[in-house]
Short mmCIF file of C-alpha atoms and ligand atoms in Angstrom, two decimals:
data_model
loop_
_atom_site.label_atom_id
_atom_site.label_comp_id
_atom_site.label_asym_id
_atom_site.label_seq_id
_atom_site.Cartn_x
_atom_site.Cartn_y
_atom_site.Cartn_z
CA UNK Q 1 0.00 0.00 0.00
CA UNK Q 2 1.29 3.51 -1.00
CA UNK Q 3 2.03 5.33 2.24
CA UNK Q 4 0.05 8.19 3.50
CA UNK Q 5 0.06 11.91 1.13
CA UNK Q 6 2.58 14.50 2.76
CA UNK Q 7 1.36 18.24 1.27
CA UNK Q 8 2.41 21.50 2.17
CA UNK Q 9 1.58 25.03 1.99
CA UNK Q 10 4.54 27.52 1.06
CA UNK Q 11 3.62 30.89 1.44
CA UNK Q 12 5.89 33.10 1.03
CA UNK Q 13 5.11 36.33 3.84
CA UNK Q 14 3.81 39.10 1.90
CA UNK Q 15 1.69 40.65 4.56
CA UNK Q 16 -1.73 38.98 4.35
CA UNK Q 17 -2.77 35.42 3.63
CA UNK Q 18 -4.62 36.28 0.50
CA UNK Q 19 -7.74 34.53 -1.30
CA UNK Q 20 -5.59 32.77 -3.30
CA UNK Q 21 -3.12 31.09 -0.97
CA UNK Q 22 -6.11 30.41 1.48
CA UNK Q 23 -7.53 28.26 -1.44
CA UNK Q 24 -4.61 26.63 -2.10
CA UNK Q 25 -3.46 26.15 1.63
CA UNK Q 26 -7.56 24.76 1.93
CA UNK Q 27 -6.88 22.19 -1.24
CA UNK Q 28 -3.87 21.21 0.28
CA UNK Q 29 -5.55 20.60 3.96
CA UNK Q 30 -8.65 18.87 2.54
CA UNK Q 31 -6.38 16.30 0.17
CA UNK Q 32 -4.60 15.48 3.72
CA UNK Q 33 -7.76 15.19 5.76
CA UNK Q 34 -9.44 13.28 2.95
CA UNK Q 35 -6.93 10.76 2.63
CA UNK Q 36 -5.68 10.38 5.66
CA UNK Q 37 -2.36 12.21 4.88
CA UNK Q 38 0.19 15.10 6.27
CA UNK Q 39 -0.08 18.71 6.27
CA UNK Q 40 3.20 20.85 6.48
CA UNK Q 41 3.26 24.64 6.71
CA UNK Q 42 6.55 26.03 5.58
CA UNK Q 43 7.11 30.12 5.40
CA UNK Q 44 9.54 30.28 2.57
CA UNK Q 45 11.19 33.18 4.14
CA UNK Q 46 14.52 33.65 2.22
CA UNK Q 47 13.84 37.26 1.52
CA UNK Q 48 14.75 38.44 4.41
CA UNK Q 49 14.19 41.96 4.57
CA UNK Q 50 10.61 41.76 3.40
CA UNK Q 51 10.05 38.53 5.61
CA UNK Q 52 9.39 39.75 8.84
CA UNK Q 53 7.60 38.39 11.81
CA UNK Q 54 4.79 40.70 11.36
CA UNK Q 55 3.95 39.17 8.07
CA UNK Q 56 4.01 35.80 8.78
CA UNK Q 57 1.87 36.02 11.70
CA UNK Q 58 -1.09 37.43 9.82
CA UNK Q 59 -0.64 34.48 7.60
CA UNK Q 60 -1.07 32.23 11.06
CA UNK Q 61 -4.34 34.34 11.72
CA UNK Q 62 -5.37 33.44 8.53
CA UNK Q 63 -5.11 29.87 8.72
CA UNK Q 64 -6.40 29.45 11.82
CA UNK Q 65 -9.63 31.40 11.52
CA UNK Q 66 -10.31 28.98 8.47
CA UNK Q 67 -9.55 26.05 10.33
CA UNK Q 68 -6.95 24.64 8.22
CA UNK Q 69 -4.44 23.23 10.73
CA UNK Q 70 -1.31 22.09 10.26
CA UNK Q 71 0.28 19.07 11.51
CA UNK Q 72 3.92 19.73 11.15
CA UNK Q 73 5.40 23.00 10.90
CA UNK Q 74 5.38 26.30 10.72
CA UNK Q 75 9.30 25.45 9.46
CA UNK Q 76 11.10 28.47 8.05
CA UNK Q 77 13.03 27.68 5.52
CA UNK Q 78 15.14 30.67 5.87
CA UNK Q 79 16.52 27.77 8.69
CA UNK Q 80 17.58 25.15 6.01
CA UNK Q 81 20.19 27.60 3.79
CA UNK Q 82 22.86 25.23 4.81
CA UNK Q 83 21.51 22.30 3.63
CA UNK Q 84 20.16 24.40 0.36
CA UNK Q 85 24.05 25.31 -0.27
CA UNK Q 86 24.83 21.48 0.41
CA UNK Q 87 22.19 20.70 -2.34
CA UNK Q 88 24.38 23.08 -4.56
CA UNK Q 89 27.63 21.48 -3.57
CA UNK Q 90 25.87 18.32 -4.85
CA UNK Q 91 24.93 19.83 -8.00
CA UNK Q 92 28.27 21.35 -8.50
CA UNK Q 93 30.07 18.20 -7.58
CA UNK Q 94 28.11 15.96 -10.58
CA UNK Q 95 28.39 18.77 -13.14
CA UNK Q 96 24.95 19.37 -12.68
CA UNK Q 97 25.34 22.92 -11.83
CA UNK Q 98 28.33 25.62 -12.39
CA UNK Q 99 30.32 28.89 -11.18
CA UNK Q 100 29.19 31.41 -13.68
CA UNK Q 101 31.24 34.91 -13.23
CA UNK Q 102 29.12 36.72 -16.17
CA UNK Q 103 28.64 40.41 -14.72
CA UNK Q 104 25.17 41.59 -14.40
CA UNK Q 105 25.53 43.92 -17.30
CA UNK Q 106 26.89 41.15 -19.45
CA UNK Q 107 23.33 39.20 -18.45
CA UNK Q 108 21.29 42.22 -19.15
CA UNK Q 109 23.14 42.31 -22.29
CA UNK Q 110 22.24 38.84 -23.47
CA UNK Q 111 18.62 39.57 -21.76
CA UNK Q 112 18.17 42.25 -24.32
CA UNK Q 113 19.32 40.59 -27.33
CA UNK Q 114 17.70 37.77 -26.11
CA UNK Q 115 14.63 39.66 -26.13
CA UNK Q 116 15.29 41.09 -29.65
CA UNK Q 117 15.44 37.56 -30.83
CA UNK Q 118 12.35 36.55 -29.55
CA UNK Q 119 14.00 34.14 -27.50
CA UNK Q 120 12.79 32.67 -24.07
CA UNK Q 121 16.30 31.70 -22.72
CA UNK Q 122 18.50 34.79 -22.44
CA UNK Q 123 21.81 33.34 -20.96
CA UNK Q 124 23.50 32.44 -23.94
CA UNK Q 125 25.77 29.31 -21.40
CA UNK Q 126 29.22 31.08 -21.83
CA UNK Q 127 30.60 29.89 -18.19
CA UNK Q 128 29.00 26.28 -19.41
CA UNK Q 129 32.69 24.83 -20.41
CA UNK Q 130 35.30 26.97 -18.18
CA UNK Q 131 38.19 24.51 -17.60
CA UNK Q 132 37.86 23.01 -13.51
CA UNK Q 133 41.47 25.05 -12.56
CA UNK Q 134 40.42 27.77 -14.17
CA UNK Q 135 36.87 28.24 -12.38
CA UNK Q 136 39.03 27.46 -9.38
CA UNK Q 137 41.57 30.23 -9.29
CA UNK Q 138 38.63 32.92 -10.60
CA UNK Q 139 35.97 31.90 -7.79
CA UNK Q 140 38.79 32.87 -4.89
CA UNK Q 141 38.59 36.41 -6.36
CA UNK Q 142 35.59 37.32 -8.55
CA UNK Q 143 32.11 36.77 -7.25
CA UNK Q 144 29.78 34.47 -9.24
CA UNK Q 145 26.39 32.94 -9.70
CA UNK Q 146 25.86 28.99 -9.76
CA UNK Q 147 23.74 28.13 -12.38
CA UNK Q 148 21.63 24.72 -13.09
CA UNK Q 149 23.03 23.17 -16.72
CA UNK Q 150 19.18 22.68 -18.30
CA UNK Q 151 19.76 19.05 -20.27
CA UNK Q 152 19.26 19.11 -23.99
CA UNK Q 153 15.38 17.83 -24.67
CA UNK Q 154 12.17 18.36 -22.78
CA UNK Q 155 10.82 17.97 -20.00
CA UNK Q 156 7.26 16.51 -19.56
CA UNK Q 157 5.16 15.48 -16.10
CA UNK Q 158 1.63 14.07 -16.17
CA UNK Q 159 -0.02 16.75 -14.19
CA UNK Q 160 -3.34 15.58 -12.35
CA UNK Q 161 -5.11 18.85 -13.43
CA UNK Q 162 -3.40 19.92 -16.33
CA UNK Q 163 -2.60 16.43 -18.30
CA UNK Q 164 0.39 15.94 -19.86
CA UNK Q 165 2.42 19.26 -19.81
CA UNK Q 166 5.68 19.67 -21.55
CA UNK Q 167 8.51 22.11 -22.08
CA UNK Q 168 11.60 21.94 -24.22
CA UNK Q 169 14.41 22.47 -22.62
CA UNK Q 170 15.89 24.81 -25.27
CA UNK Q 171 13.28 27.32 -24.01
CA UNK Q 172 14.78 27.27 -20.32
CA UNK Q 173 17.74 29.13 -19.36
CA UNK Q 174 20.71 27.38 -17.36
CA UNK Q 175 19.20 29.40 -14.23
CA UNK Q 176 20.78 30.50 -11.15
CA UNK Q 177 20.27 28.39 -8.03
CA UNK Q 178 23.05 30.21 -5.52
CA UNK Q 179 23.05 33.94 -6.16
CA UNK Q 180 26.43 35.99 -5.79
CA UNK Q 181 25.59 36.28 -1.66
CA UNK Q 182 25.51 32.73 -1.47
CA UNK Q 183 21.69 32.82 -1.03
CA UNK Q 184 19.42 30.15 -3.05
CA UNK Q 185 16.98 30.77 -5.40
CA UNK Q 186 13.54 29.72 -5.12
CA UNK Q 187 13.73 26.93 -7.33
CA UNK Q 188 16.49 25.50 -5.82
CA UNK Q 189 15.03 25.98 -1.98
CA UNK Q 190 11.88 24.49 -2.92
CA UNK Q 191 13.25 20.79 -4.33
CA UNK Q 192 15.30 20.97 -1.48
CA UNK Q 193 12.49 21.57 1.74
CA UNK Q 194 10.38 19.54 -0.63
CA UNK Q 195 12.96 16.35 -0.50
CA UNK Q 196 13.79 17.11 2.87
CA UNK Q 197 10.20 17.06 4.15
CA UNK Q 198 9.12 14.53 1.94
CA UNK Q 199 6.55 15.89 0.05
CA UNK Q 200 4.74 12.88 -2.05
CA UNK Q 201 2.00 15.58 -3.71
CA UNK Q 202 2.67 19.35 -4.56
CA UNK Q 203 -0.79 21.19 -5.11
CA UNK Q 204 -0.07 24.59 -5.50
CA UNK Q 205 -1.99 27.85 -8.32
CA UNK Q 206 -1.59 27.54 -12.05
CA UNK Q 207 1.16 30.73 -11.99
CA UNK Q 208 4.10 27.79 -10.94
CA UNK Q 209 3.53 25.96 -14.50
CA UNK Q 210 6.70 27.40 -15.62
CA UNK Q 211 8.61 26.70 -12.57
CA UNK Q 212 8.04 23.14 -12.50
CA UNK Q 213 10.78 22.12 -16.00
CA UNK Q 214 13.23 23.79 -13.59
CA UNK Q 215 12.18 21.96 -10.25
CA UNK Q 216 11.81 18.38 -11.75
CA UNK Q 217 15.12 18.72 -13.49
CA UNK Q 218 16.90 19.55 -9.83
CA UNK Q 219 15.02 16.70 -8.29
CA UNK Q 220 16.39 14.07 -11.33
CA UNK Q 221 19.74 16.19 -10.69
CA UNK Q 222 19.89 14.87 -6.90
CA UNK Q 223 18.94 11.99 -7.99
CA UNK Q 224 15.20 11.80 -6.63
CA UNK Q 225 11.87 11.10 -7.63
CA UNK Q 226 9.52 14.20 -8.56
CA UNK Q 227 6.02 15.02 -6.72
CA UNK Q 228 2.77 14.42 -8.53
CA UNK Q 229 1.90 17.82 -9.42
CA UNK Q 230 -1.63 19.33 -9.83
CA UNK Q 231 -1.67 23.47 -10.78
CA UNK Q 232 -4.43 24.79 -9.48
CA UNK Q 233 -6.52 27.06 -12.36
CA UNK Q 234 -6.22 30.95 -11.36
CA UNK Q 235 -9.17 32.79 -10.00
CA UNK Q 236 -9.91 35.56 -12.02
CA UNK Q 237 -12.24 38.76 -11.17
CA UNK Q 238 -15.42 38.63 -12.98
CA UNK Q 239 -13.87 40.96 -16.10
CA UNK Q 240 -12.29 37.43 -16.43
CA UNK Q 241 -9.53 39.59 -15.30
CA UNK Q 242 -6.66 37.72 -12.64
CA UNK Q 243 -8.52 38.57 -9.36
CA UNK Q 244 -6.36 41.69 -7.55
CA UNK Q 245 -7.36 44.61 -5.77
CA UNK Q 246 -9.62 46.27 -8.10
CA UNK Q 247 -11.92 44.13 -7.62
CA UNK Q 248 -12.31 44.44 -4.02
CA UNK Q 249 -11.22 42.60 -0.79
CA UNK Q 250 -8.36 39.66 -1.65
CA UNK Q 251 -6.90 39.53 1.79
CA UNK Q 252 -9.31 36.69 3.69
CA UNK Q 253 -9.13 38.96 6.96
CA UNK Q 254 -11.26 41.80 5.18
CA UNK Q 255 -13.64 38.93 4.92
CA UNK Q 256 -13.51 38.25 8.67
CA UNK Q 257 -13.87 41.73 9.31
CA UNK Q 258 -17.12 42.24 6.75
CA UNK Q 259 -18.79 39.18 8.57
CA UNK Q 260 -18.52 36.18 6.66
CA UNK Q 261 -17.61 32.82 8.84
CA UNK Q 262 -14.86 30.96 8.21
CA UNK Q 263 -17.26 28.49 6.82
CA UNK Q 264 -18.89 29.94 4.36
CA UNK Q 265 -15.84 31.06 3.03
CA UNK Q 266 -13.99 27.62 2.86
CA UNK Q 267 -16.97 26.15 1.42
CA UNK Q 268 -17.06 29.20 -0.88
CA UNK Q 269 -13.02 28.85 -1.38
CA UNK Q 270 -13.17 25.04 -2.17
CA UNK Q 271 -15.67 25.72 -4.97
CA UNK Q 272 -13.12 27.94 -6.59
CA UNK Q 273 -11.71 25.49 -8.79
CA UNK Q 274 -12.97 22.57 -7.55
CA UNK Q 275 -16.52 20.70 -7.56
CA UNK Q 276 -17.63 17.46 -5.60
CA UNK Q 277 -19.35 16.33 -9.18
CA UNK Q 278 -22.43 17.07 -9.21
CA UNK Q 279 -24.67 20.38 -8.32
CA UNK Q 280 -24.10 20.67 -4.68
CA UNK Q 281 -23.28 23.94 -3.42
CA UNK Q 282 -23.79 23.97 0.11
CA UNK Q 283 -21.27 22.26 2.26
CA UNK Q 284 -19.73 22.04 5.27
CA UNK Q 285 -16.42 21.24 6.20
CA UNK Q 286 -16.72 17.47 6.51
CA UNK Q 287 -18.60 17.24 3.84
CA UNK Q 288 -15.27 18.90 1.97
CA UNK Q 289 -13.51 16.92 3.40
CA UNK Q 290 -15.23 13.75 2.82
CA UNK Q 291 -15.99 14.79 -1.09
CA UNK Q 292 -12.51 16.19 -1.46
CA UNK Q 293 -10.49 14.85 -5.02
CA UNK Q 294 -7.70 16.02 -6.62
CA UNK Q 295 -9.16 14.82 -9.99
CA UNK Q 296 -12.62 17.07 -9.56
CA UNK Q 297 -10.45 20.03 -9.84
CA UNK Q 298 -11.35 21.77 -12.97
CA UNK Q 299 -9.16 22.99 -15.44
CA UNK Q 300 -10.69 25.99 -16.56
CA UNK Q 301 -9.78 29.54 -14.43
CA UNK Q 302 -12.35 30.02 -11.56
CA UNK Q 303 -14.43 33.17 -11.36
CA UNK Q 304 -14.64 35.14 -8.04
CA UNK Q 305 -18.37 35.84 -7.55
CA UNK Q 306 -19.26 38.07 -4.56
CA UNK Q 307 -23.17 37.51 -4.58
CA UNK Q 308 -22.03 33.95 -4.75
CA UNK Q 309 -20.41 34.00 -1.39
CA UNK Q 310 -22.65 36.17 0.12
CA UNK Q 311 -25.17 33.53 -0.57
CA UNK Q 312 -23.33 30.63 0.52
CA UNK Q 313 -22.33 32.77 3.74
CA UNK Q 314 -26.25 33.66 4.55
CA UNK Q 315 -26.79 29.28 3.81
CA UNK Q 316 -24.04 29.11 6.63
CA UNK Q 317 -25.55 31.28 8.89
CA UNK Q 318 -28.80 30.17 8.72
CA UNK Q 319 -27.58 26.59 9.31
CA UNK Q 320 -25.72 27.57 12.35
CA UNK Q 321 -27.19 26.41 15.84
CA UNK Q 322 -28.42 29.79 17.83
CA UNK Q 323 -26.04 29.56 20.25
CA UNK Q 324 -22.89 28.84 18.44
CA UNK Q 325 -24.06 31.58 16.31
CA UNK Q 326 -24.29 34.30 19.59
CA UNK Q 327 -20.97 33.13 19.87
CA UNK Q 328 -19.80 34.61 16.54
CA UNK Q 329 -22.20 37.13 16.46
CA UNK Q 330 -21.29 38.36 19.93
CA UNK Q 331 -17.98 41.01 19.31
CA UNK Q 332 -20.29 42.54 16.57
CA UNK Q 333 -23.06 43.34 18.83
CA UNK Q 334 -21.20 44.73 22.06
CA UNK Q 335 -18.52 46.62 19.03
CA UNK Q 336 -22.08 48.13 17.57
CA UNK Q 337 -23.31 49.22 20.96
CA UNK Q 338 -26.76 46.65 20.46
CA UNK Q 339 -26.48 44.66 23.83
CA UNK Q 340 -23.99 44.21 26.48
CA UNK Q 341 -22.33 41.02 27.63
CA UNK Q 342 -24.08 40.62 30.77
CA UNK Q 343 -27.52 41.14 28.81
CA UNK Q 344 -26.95 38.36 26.45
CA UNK Q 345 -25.68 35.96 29.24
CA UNK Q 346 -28.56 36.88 30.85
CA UNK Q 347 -31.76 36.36 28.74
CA UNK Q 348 -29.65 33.63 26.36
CA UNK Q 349 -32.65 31.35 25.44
CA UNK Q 350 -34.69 34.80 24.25
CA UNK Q 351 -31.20 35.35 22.32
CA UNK Q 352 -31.49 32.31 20.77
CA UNK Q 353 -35.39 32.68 19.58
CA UNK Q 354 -34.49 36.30 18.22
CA UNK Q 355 -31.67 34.58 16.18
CA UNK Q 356 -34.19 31.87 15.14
CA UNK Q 357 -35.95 33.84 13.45
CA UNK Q 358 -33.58 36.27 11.66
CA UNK Q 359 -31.04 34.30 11.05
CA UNK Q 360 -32.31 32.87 7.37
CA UNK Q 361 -32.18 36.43 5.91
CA UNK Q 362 -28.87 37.61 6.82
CA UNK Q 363 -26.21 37.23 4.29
CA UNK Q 364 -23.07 38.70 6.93
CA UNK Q 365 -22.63 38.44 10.44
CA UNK Q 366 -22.84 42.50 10.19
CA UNK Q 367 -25.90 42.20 8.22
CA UNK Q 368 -26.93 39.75 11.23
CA UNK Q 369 -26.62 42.82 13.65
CA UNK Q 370 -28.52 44.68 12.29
CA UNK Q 371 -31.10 42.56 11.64
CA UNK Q 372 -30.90 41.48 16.00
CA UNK Q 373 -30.85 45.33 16.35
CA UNK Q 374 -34.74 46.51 16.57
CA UNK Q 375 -34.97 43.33 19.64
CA UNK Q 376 -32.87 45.29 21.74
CA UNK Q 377 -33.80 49.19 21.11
CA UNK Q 378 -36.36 51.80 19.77
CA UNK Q 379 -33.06 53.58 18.67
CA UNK Q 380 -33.51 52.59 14.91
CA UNK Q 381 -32.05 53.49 11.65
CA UNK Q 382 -35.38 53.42 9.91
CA UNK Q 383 -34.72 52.68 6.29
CA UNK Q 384 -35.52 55.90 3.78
CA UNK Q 385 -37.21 53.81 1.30
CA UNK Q 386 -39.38 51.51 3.68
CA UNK Q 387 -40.29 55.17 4.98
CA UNK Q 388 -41.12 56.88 2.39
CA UNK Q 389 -43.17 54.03 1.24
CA UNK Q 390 -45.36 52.74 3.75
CA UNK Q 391 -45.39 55.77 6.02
CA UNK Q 392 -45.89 58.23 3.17
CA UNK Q 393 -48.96 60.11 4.96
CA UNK Q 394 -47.68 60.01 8.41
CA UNK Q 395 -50.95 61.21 10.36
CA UNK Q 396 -52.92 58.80 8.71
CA UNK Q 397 -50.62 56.10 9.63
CA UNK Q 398 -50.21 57.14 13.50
CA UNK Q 399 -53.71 57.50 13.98
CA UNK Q 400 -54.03 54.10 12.51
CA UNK Q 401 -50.97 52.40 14.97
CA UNK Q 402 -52.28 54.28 17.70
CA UNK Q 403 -55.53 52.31 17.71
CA UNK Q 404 -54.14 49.51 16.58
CA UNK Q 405 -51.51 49.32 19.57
CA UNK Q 406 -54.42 50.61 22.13
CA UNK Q 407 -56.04 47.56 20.62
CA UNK Q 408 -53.29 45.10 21.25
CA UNK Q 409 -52.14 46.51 24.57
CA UNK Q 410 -55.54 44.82 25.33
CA UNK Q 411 -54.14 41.27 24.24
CA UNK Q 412 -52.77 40.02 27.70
CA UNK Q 413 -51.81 36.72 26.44
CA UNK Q 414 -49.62 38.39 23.95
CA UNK Q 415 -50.06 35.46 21.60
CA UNK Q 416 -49.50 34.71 17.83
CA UNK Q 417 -53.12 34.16 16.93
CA UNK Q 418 -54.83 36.78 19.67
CA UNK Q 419 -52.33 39.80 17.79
CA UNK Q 420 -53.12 38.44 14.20
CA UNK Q 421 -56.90 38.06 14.80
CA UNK Q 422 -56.92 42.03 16.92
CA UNK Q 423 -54.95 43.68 13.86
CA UNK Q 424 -57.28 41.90 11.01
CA UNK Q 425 -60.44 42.57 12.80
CA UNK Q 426 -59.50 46.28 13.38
CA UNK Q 427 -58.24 46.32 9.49
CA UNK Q 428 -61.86 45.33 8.61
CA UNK Q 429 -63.72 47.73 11.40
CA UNK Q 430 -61.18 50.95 9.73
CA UNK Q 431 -62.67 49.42 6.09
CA UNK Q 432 -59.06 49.20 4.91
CA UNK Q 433 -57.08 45.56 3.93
CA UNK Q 434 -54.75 44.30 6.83
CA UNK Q 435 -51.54 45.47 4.73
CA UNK Q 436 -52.76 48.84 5.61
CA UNK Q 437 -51.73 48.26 8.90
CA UNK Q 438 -49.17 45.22 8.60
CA UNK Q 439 -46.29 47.31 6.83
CA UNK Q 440 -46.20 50.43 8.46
CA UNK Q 441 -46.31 48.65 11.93
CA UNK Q 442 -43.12 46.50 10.53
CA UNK Q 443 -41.11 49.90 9.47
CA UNK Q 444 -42.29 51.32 12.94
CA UNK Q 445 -41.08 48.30 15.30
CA UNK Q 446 -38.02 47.06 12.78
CA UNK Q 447 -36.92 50.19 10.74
CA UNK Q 448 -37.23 48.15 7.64
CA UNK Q 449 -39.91 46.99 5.31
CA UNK Q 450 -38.52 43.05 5.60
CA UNK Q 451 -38.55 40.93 8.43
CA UNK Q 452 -39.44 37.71 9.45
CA UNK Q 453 -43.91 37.05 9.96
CA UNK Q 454 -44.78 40.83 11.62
CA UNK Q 455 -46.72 38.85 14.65
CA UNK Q 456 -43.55 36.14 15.30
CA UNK Q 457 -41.65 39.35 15.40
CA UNK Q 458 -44.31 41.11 18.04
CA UNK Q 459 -44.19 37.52 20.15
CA UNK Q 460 -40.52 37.47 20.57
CA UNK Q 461 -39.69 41.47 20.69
CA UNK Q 462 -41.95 41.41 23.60
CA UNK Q 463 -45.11 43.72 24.67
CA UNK Q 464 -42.98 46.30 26.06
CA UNK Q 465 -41.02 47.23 23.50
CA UNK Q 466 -43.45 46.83 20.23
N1 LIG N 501 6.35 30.41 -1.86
C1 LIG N 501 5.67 30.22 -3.10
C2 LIG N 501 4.56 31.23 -3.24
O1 LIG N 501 4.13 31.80 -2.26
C3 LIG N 501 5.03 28.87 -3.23
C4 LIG N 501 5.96 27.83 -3.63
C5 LIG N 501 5.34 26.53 -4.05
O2 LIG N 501 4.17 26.26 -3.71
O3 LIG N 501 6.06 25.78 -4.67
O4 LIG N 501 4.09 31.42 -4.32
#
């Protein structure tokens, strides 16, 4: 039996985990969970001056409000250079590899003709053939590059999204692995952590196509065994444009902060790319987990579609227990000034029947707040529209409430049926239809012209305050 997948996510710290690495870093996890297999985080933190601790903690906050947990990890593979520059000596050693003393103008030289030519590879190899003494006596002086000798022919891997991909090698530049400093490239880090934390599957976006010639020739170099690879398609803005700023909020803690639980955004994340085969939409994370195949990932870019996860989110929250969701409601409620801690403590099973019976029509958590708001407080943001609608001739519509609520006040039972029977009978004594009555009562207790069944809303709001 094949042992157990080992996967990892690499990000490199830029600040923010962003939609993008939170859907690969999710593919990753739910491959691992689904069969059984390894998650490793690794910060590829060479750079660093940009890779500070800052950076990669937001990345941690990240993770962990989606859930995805690692198993092994977080390594920093700023921790491994030595063993990177071992790999090198390795490389050097079978001729795989070597010193290359070209100056950076005479590169930029070659990178403009290069470019003139219409040719992909700009180093033209001219440090290929320098004799052994030769390369010895200049390295003690002159500083130099080491560069990976690219083999004649192509290179071809049987990608589990993309099919059979190939490159020729011709179109690949002998590429630099150790820079002048002594530091390691990417490529040449990556193959490296990758052996050395023996990754079996590398799942990572679409833009690495182009790396992997380069990475599966240093794995044949030191003499191992490539990953399976499977590029994950790009997610693109809905101007089929790659998804950046301009299209709004690509850092997964905006997200947090606009509302949206971390799982309606990993089911809305996994669906980026990826579908369980046939038209289900809605699902949690086990469900991901359990439905969760490298081979349903699509190959075609994915489209980032806001309504989309607003929808899924509202599913989500509507599908959340009551109390869980006064958990994750909570922050947002004291933040907005609606209730106090000690209030919802206090009257918690009330809490939960006022969340009952909003929660299908909110789409955010913020959106939830506001919809929780008219429960607590006669201080409401009446909506302009719902005004100007339903309360368009205002002394007709007070006189109407007032005898309608003197009516009510009546109505000791404060039940369902005794309010809905009082309001239609009173609709039918004014000679006007209930509706008359029904939605300027629902802009006057809830500040908007939709809510949940006007009388469930009376019941639970409570005599006092309707
Ligand atoms: N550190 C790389 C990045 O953030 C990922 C490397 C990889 O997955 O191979 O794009």
């Amino acid at each position: 039996m094949a042992s157990a997948p080992r996967v990892r996510f690499a990000p490199s710290p830029t600040g923010f985990l962003h939609v993008g690495g939170a859907r690969t870093a999710l593919f990753n996890w739910l491959f691992a969970r689904h069969e059984g297999g390894v998650f490793v985080l690794r910060i590829e933190d060479t750079d660093r001056e940009r890779s500070q601790a800052e950076l990669t903690q937001a990345i941690l906050d990240g993770l962990e409000w989606l859930g995805v947990t690692w198993d092994e990890g977080p390594h920093h593979q700023a921790d491994g250079v030595e063993r990177h520059r071992a790999d090198v000596q390795r490389l050097l050693e079978s001729g795989a590899a070597y010193r290359c003393f070209c100056t950076p103008e005479q590169v930029d030289e070659m990178r403009a003709q290069a470019h003139e030519q219409g040719r992909a590879a700009a180093y033209d190899g001219r440090c290929r053939e320098i004799p052994a003494d030769e390369v010895e006596r200049r390295a003690k002086d002159e500083p130099f590059t080491v560069r990976f000798r690219m083999p004649e022919g192509e290179t071809v891997w049987d990608d589990v999204v993309g099919g059979s991909t190939r490159f020729k090698n011709s179109d690949i530049e002998d590429f630099i692995v150790l820079r002048t400093d002594g530091t390691p490239t990417y490529n040449l880090a990556v193959v490296s952590d990758d052996l050395e934390m023996k990754i079996s599957h590398v799942i990572r976006g679409a833009d690495h196509v182009s790396n992997t010639p380069k990475q599966i020739q240093i794995y044949r170099a030191l003499g191992a065994a490539p990953p399976v690879f499977s590029h994950v398609p790009l997610i693109m803005g809905p101007d089929g444009k790659r998804l950046s700023k301009r299209h709004g909020s690509t850092a997964v803690g905006e997200y947090r902060t606009a509302g949206f639980l971390s799982s309606g955004m990993n089911n809305f994340l996994a669906l980026l790319g990826w579908s369980p085969g046939d038209d289900t939409e809605f699902m949690n994370v086990d469900e991901l987990v359990e439905r969760f195949t490298l081979d349903r990932i699509n190959v075609k870019s994915a489209i980032f579609d806001h309504e989309k996860l607003e929808w899924l989110n509202g599913q989500h929250i509507a599908n959340t227990p009551s109390p869980r969701l006064t958990e994750l409601v909570k922050p947002i409620l004291i933040a907005a000034g609606v209730t106090t801690e000690e209030e919802l403590k206090k009257r918690s099973e009330w809490f939960d029947s006022v969340l009952d019976l909003v929660k299908t029509r909110a789409r955010t958590l913020n959106e939830l707040c506001e919809r929780v708001r008219p429960f607590f407080s006669r201080d409401l943001e009446f909506d302009p529209a719902a005004v100007k609608k339903h309360w368009k001739h205002p002394e007709e519509v007070i006189d109407r409430l007032s005898q309608l609520l003197s009516e009510l006040s009546k109505n000791e039972a404060w039940s369902e049926e005794g309010l809905e029977a009082q309001l239609r009978a009173l609709a039918e004594l004014m000679g006007v239809g209930a509706g008359k009555l029904i939605h300027p009562l629902r802009v006057a207790i809830t500040g908007s012209a939709v809510s949940p069944g006007i009388f469930e809303v009376m019941i639970v709001m409570g005599r006092e305050l309707v």
